[in-house]
XYZ file of C-alpha atoms in Angstrom:
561
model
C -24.922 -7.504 -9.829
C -26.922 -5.890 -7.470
C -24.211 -3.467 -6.072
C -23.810 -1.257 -9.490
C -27.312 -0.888 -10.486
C -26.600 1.843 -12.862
C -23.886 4.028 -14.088
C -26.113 7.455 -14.367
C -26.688 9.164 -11.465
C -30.195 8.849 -9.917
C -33.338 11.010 -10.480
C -33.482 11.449 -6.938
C -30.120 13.074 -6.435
C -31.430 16.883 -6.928
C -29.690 19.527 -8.846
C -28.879 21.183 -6.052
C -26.984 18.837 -4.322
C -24.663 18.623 -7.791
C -24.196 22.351 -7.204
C -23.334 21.996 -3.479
C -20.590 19.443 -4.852
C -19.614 21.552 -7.732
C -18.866 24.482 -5.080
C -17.013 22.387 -2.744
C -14.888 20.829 -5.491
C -14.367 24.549 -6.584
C -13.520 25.932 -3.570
C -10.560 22.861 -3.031
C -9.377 23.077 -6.078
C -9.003 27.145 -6.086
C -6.943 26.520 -2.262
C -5.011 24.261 -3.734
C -3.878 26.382 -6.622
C -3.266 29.806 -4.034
C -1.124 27.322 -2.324
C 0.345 26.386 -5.125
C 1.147 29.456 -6.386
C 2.277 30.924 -2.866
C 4.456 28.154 -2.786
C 6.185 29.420 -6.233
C 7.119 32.685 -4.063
C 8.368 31.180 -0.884
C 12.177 30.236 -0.838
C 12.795 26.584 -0.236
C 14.469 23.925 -1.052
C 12.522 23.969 -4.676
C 13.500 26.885 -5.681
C 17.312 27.034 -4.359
C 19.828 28.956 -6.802
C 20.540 26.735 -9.599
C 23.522 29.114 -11.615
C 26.255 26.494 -10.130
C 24.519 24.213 -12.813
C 26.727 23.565 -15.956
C 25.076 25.336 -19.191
C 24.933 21.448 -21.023
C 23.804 19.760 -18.352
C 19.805 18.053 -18.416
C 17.856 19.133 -15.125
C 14.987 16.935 -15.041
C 11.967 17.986 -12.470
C 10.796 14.814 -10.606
C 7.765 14.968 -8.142
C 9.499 13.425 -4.981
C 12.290 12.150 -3.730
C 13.583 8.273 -4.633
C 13.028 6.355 -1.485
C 16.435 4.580 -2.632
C 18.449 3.609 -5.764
C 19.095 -0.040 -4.578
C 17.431 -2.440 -7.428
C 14.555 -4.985 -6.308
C 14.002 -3.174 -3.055
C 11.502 -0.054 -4.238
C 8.120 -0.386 -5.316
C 7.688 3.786 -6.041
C 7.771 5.814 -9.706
C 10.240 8.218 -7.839
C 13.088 5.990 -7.383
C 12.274 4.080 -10.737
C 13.524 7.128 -13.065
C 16.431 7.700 -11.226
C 17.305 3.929 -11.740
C 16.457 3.756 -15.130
C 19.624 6.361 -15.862
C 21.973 4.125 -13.214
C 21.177 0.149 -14.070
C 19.812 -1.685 -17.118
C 17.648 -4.539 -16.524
C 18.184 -7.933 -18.830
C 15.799 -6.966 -21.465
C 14.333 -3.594 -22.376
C 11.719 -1.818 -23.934
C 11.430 -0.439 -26.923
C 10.851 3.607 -26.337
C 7.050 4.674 -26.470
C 5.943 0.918 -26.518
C 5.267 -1.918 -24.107
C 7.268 -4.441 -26.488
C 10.377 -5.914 -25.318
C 13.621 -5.872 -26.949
C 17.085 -6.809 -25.949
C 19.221 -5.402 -22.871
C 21.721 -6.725 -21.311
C 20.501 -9.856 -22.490
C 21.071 -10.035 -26.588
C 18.763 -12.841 -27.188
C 16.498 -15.368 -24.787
C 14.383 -18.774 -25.376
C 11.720 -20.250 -23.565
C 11.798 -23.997 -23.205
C 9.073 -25.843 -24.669
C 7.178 -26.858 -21.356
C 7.920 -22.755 -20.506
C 9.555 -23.452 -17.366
C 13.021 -22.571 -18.556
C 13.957 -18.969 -19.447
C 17.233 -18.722 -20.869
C 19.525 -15.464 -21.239
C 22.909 -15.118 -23.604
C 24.309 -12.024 -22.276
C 25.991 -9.201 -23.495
C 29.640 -9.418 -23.984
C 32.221 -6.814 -22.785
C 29.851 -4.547 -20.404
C 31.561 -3.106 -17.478
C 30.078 -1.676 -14.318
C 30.699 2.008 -13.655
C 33.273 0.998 -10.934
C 35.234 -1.026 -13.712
C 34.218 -4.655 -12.374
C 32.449 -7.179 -14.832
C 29.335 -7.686 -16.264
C 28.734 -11.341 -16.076
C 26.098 -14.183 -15.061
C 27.957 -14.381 -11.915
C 26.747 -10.523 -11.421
C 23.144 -11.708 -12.836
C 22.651 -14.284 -10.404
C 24.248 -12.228 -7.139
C 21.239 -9.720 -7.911
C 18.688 -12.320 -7.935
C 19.588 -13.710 -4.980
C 19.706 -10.612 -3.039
C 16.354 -10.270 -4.057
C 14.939 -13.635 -4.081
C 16.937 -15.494 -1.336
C 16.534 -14.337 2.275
C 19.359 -16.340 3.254
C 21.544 -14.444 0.904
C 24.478 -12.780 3.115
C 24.273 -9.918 0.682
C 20.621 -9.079 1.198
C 20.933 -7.320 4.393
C 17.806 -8.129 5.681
C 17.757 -7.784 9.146
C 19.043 -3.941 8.219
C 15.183 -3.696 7.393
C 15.176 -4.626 3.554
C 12.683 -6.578 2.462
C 12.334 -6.385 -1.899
C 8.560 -6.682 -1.381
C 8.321 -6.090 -4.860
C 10.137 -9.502 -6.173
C 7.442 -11.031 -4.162
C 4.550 -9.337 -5.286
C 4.847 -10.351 -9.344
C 7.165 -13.506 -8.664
C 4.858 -15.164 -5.841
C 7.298 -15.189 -2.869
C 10.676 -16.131 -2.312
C 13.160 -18.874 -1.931
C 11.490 -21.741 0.257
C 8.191 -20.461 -0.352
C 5.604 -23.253 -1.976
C 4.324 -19.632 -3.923
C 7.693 -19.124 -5.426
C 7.828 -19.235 -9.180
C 11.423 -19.155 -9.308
C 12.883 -22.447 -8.215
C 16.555 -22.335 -9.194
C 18.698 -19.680 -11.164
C 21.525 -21.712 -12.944
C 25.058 -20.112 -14.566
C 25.656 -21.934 -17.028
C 28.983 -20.338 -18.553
C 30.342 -16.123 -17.515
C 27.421 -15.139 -20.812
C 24.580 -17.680 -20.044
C 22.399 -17.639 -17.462
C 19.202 -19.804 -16.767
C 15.959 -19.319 -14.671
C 13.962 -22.203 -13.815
C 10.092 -22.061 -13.095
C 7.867 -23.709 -10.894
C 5.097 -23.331 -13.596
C 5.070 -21.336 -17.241
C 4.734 -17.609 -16.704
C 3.965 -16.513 -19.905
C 4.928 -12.959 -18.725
C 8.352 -13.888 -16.643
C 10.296 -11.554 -19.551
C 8.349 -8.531 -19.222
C 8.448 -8.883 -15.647
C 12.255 -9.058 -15.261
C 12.788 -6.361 -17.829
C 10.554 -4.308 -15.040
C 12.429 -1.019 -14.230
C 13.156 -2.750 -10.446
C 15.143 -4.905 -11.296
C 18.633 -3.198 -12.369
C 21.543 -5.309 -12.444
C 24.198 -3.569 -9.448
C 27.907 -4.224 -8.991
C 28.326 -7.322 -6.856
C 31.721 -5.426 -5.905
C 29.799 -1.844 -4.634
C 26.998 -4.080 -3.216
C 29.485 -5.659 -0.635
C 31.619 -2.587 -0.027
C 28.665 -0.426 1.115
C 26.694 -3.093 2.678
C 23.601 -2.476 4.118
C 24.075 1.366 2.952
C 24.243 0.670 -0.159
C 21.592 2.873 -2.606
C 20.898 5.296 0.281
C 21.801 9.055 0.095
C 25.517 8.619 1.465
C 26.565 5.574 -0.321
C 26.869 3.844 -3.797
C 24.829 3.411 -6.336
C 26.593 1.657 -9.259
C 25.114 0.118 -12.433
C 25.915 -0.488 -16.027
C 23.517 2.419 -17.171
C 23.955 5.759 -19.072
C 24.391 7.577 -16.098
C 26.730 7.360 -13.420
C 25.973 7.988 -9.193
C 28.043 11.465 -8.501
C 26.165 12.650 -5.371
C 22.445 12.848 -3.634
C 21.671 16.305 -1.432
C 18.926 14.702 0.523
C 15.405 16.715 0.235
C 17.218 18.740 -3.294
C 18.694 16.678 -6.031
C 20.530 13.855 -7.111
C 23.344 14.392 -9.636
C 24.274 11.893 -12.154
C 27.562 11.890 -15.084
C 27.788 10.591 -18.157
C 29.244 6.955 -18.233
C 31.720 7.693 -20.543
C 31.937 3.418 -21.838
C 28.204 2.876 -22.177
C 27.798 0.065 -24.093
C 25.211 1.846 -26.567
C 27.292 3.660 -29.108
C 26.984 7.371 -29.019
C 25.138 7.545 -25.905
C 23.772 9.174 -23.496
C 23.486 12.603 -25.106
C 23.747 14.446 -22.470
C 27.054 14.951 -19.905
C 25.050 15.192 -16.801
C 21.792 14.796 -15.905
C 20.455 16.591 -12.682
C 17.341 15.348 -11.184
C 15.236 18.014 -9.029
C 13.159 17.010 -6.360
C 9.849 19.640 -6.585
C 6.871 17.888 -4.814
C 4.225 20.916 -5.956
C 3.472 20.933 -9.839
C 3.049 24.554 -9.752
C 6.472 24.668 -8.357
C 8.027 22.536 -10.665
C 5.992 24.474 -14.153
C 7.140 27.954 -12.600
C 10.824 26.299 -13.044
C 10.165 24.889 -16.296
C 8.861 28.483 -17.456
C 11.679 30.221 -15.654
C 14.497 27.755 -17.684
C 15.628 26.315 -14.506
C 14.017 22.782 -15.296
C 14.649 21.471 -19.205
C 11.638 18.835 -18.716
C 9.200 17.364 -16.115
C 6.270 15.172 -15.323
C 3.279 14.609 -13.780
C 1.542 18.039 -13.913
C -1.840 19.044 -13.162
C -4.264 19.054 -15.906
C -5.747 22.374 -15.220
C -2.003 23.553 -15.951
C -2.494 22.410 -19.529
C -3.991 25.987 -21.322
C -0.501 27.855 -18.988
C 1.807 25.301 -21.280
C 0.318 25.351 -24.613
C 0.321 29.612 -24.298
C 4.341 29.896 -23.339
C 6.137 30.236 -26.511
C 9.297 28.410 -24.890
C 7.496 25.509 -23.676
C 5.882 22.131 -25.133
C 2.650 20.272 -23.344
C 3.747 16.149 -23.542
C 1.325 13.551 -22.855
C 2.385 9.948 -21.667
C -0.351 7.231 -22.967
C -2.367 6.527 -20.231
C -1.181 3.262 -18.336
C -1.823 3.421 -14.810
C -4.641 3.414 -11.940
C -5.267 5.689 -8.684
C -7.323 3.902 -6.280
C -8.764 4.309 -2.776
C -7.462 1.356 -0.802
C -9.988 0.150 2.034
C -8.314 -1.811 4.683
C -10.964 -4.890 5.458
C -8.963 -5.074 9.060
C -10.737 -1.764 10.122
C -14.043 -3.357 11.583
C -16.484 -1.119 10.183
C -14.657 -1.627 6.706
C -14.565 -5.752 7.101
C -18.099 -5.367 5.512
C -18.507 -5.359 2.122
C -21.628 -3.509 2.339
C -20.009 -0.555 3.790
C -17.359 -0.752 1.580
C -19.774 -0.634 -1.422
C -21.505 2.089 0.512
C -18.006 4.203 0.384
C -18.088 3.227 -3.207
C -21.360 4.729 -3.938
C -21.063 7.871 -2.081
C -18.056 8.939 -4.296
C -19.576 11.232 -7.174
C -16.495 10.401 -9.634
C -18.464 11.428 -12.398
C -18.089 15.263 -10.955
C -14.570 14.663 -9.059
C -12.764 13.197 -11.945
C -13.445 16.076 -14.504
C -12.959 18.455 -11.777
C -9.230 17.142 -11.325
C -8.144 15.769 -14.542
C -10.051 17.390 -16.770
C -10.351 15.485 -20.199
C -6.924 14.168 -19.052
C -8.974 11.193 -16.845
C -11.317 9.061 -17.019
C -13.460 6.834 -14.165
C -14.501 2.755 -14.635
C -15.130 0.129 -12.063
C -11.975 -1.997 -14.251
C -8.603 -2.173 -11.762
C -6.988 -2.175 -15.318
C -6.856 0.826 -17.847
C -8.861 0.607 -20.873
C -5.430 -0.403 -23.235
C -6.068 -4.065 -21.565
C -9.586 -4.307 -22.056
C -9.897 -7.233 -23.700
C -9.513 -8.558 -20.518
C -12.034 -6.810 -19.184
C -15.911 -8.010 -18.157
C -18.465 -6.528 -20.143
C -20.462 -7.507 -17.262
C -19.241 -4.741 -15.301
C -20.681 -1.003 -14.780
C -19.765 1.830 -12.651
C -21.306 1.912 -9.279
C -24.306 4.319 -9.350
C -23.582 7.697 -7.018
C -26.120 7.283 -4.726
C -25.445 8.665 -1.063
C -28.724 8.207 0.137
C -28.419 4.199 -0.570
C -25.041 4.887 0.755
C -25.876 5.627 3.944
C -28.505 3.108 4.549
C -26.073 0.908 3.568
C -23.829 1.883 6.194
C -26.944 1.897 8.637
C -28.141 -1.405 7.889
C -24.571 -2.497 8.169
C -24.755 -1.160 12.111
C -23.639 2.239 12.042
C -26.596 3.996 11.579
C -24.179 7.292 13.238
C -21.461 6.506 10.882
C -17.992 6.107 12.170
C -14.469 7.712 12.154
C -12.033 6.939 8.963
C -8.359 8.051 8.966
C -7.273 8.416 5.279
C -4.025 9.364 4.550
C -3.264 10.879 1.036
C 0.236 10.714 -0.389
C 2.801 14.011 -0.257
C 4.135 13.603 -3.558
C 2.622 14.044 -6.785
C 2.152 11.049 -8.832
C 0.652 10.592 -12.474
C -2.409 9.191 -11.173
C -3.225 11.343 -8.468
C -1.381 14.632 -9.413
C -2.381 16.841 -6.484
C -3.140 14.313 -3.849
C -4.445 16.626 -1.513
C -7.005 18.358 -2.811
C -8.584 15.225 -4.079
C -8.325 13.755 -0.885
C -10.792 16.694 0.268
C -13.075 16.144 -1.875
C -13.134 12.521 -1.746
C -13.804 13.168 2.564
C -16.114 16.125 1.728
C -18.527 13.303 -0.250
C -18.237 10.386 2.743
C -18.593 13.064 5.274
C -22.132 13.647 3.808
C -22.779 9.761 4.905
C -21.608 10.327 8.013
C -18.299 8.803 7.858
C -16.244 11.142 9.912
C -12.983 11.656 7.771
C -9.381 12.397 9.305
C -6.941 13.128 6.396
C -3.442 11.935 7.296
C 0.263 12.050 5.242
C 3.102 11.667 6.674
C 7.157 11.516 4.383
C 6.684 9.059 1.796
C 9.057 6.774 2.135
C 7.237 6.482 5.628
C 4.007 6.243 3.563
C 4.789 3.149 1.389
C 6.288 1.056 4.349
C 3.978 1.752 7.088
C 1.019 1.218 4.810
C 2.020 -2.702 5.218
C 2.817 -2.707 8.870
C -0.046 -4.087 11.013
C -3.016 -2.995 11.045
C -1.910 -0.695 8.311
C -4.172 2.423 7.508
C -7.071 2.330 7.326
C -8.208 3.937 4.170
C -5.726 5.337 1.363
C -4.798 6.725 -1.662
C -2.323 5.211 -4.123
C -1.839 3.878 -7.642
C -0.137 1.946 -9.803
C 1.567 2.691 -13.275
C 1.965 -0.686 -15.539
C 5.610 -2.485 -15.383
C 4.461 -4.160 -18.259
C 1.519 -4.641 -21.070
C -0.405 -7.862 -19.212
C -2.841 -7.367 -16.909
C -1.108 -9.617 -14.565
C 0.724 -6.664 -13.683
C -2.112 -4.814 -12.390
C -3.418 -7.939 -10.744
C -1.124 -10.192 -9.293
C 1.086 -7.088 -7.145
C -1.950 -6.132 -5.448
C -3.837 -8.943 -5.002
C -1.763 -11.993 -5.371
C 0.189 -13.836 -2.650
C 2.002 -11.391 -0.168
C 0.800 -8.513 -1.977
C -2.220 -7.810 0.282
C -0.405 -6.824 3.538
C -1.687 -3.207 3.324
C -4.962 -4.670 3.541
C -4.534 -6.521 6.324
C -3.633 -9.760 4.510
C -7.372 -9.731 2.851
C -7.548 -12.496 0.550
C -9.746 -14.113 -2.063
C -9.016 -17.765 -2.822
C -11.263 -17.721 -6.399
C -8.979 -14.893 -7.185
C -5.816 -16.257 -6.148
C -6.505 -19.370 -7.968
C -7.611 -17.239 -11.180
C -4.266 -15.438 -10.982
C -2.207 -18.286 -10.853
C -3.862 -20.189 -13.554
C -3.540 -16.920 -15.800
C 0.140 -17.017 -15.154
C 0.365 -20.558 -16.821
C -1.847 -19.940 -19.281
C -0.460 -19.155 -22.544
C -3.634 -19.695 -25.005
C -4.973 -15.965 -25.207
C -9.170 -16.664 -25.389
C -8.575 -18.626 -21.848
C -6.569 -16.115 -20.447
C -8.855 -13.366 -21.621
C -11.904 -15.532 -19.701
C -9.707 -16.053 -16.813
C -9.028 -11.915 -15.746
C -12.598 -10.892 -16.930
C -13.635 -13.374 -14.018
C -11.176 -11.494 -11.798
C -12.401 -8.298 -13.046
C -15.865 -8.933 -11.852
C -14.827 -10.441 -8.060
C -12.479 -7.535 -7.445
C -15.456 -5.245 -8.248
C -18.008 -6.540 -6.106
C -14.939 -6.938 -3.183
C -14.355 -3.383 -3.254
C -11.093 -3.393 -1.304
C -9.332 -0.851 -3.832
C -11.246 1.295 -5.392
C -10.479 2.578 -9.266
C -10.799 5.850 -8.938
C -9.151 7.475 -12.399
C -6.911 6.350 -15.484
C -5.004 9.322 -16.175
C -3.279 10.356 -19.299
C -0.186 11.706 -17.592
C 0.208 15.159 -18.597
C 4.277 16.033 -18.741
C 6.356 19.104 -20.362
C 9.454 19.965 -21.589
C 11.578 23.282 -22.829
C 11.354 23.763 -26.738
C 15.497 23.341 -27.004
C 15.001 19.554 -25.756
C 14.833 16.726 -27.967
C 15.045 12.870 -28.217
C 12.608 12.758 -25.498
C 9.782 9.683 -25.644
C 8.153 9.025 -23.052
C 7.174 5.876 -22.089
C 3.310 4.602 -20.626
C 5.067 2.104 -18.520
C 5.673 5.694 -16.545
C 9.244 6.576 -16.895
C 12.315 5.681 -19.528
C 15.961 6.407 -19.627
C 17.217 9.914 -20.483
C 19.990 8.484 -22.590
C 18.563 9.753 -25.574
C 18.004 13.484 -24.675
C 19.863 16.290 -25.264
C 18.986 19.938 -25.077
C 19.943 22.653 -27.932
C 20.875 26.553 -27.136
């Protein structure tokens, strides 16, 4: 493959151009750090008085706020967590694993051709506002999600559950809809039925979006239901108590959680603190018991405070660079190889994630790799090929690029900013003339899929579950491509689906390495870094494990004095 010729850097790229990138990535990262640290001085919303906080209660320091706690209509890592402590889903996983094991479903069976899933459910499970747990209450979730005819989906308030699409194919009426009927067959019982086998339809419904909500709160709130002045009502450890927009959400103890002797903990407070120096300089100060997503270079500050220990999630996830093929210059592939090229990852990575990261041309992290192609290498940093490339392509002056970089911190791209620098600072030197853009990120995620969308930006993905269908089909399957201006690849599409209904594992392995090698000669999202999350926690707390799926329920974690 002509486009990664080799995956160590050129003889012609001179040492002193490495030491003009070395400088710049030096000077980012030490701005982003004085900011950082200013930011730990400055009063604000992160660092409001937290003494009205009960002595027992968990304080948990998240990197953003949820964009809202309504199941099957997020896609985000923020609003995850706090859902994991409201709903359960039908299955779970087991903690620290990717293996499935029984929710609010007790058992399930597949039918023989796979197209039937069926669920017994858990007995004698009440919703926080007292109503029943039942497959009546199953099947009302679904077909909020699934149906957009359902009179409790509210979608002409603006909801849309993009996510049910993305990893179940579409929805109700659509020819790409794996789901063709959901059946109750008694109040414990429920049954899916499939268009085609999906070997992974379990793991996918046991995905942290999916939490099963009172039917009851659902239609009292209505279309407000999940956002900051409404309901949020599950069957979870936790129970909704309030949500001070831009500062906190505060959750009680569900005092008939069907798990005996849990949750631990009485209350669990979740912080918002977008800067990870922020949120360490609470963890230090005792005014956050455990958080996430922290910069790497914060690693040595952890493992030297007595009170505090470092905690590392398994690595699970992807940050990318998403380039929008409805942005003329970037409908090329050429130029989008060109970008590709021109981003020294082998320098940018270690500068940012230290031995916490690591760079491939794979969409999926190295835990799936037997579904990888061994075909594949990185592409070879090489801006002067770059910007021929980009000449050749007709813009021998380069051209303008907006990319926007996410405000939050995620566990792919913990200090978006600063990478986003760099990352311009290396196409600048093509000529590419880089405009770095953010905007709230709620904001972020939806207007990323309105037409034309942006045209270059930063995002990632942490694994729902252990398939690389996962990865795959929510970013490049049917519907999922709207943020790249509806770019499609029929050989892929057609790989994806016959992965789904595959079930014998040397085909299915031969099917994704072919996808593997067309996404990396497309170059529409760029793998930028699989991280190895790097999280922390006050000594005093225990029952903590964290899961690489990217977040778990708190039920099991208490704090000592």
């Amino acid at each position: 493959m002509g486009f990664a010729v080799s995956s160590e850097m050129p003889c012609a790229i001179a040492s002193p151009k490495r030491s003009l990138i070395r400088f710049i990535l030096l000077v980012i990262i030490g701005l982003a750090l004085g900011l950082g640290l200013a930011n730990c001085d400055t009063p604000s919303s992160q660092t409001n008085d937290t003494s009205a906080i009960p002595a027992d209660t968990l304080v948990y320091g998240s990197g953003g706020q949820p964009v809202n706690l309504e199941p099957g209509n997020i896609t985000d890592g923020n609003s995850i967590v706090v859902q994991h402590q409201i709903y359960n889903t039908l299955l779970s996983i087991k903690p620290g694993t990717t293996e499935l094991e029984p929710g609010l479903a007790t058992e399930w069976t597949v039918s023989e051709d796979g197209k039937t899933w069926t669920f017994k459910l858990r007995e004698d499970v009440k919703f926080h506002d007292g109503s029943d747990f039942n497959a009546e209450a199953v099947r009302f979730n679904v077909e909020r999600w699934w149906n957009p005819d359902s009179e409790f989906g509210y979608r002409d308030a603006g909801k849309n559950y993009e996510i049910w699409a993305n990893l179940f194919g579409g929805y109700k009426g659509s020819p790409d809809s794996i789901l063709q009927d959901i059946v109750v067959v008694d109040d414990n019982t429920i049954e899916f039925i499939l268009q085609q086998p999906f070997a992974a339809f379990g793991a996918a419904i046991a995905s942290g979006y999916f939490g099963i909500a009172s039917p009851d709160a659902i239609k009292q709130a209505g279309a407000d239901y999940g956002t900051p002045a409404s309901l949020a009502v599950g069957t979870g450890p936790f129970m909704f108590k309030e949500w001070q927009t831009g500062d906190r959400i505060v959750l009680d103890k569900n005092p008939n959680y069907w798990k005996p002797d849990l949750p631990k903990s009485d209350q669990v407070v979740i912080r918002f603190i977008t800067d990870p120096s922020a949120r360490l300089a609470q963890l230090r100060a005792g005014t956050i018991n455990f958080t996430v997503d922290l910069s790497p270079d914060q690693l040595p500050e952890i493992e030297n405070d007595a009170n505090l220990d470092a905690v590392f999630r398994s690595s699970f996830n992807v940050g990318y660079l998403a380039l929008n093929p409805s942005y003329e210059p970037l409908s090329k592939v050429e130029v989008r190889r060109a970008i590709a090229q021109a981003i020294n990852t082998s320098e940018i990575v270690p500068a940012f994630w230290g031995e916490l990261g690591e760079h491939d041309n794979h969409f999926t992290p190295s835990s799936l790799s037997e579904y990888q192609s061994e075909q594949i290498i990185n592409y070879s940093y090489n801006p002067q090929q770059a910007k021929q490339l980009i000449a050749d392509a007709g813009y021998p002056d380069g051209f303008d690029l907006d990319l926007w970089y996410m405000p939050v911190s995620r566990p792919y791209f913990p200090t978006p900013k600063p990478i986003a620098e760099a990352i311009a600072a290396e196409l600048s030197a093509i000529g590419i003339n880089v405009n770095l853009q953010t905007k709230d990120w709620a904001a972020y995620l939806e207007d990323r899929r309105k037409s034309p969308g942006f045209q270059a930006f930063m995002l990632g993905w942490t694994g729902d579950y252990g398939d690389p269908d996962n990865f795959y089909y929510a970013h490049f399957g049917p519907g999922a491509t709207e943020d790249l201006g509806g770019w499609k690849n029929e050989d892929v599409l057609q790989l994806l689906e016959q992965g789904r209904a595959t079930t014998e594992q040397g085909e299915r392995t031969q099917i994704y390495a072919q996808v593997d090698e067309i996404l990396a000669q497309e170059a529409v999202r760029l793998p930028i870094v699989h991280s190895q999350p790097l999280l922390a926690k006050r000594k005093t707390v225990t029952g903590w494990t964290p899961s690489p799926l990217g977040s778990e329920p708190f039920e099991t974690i208490s704090q000592g004095f």
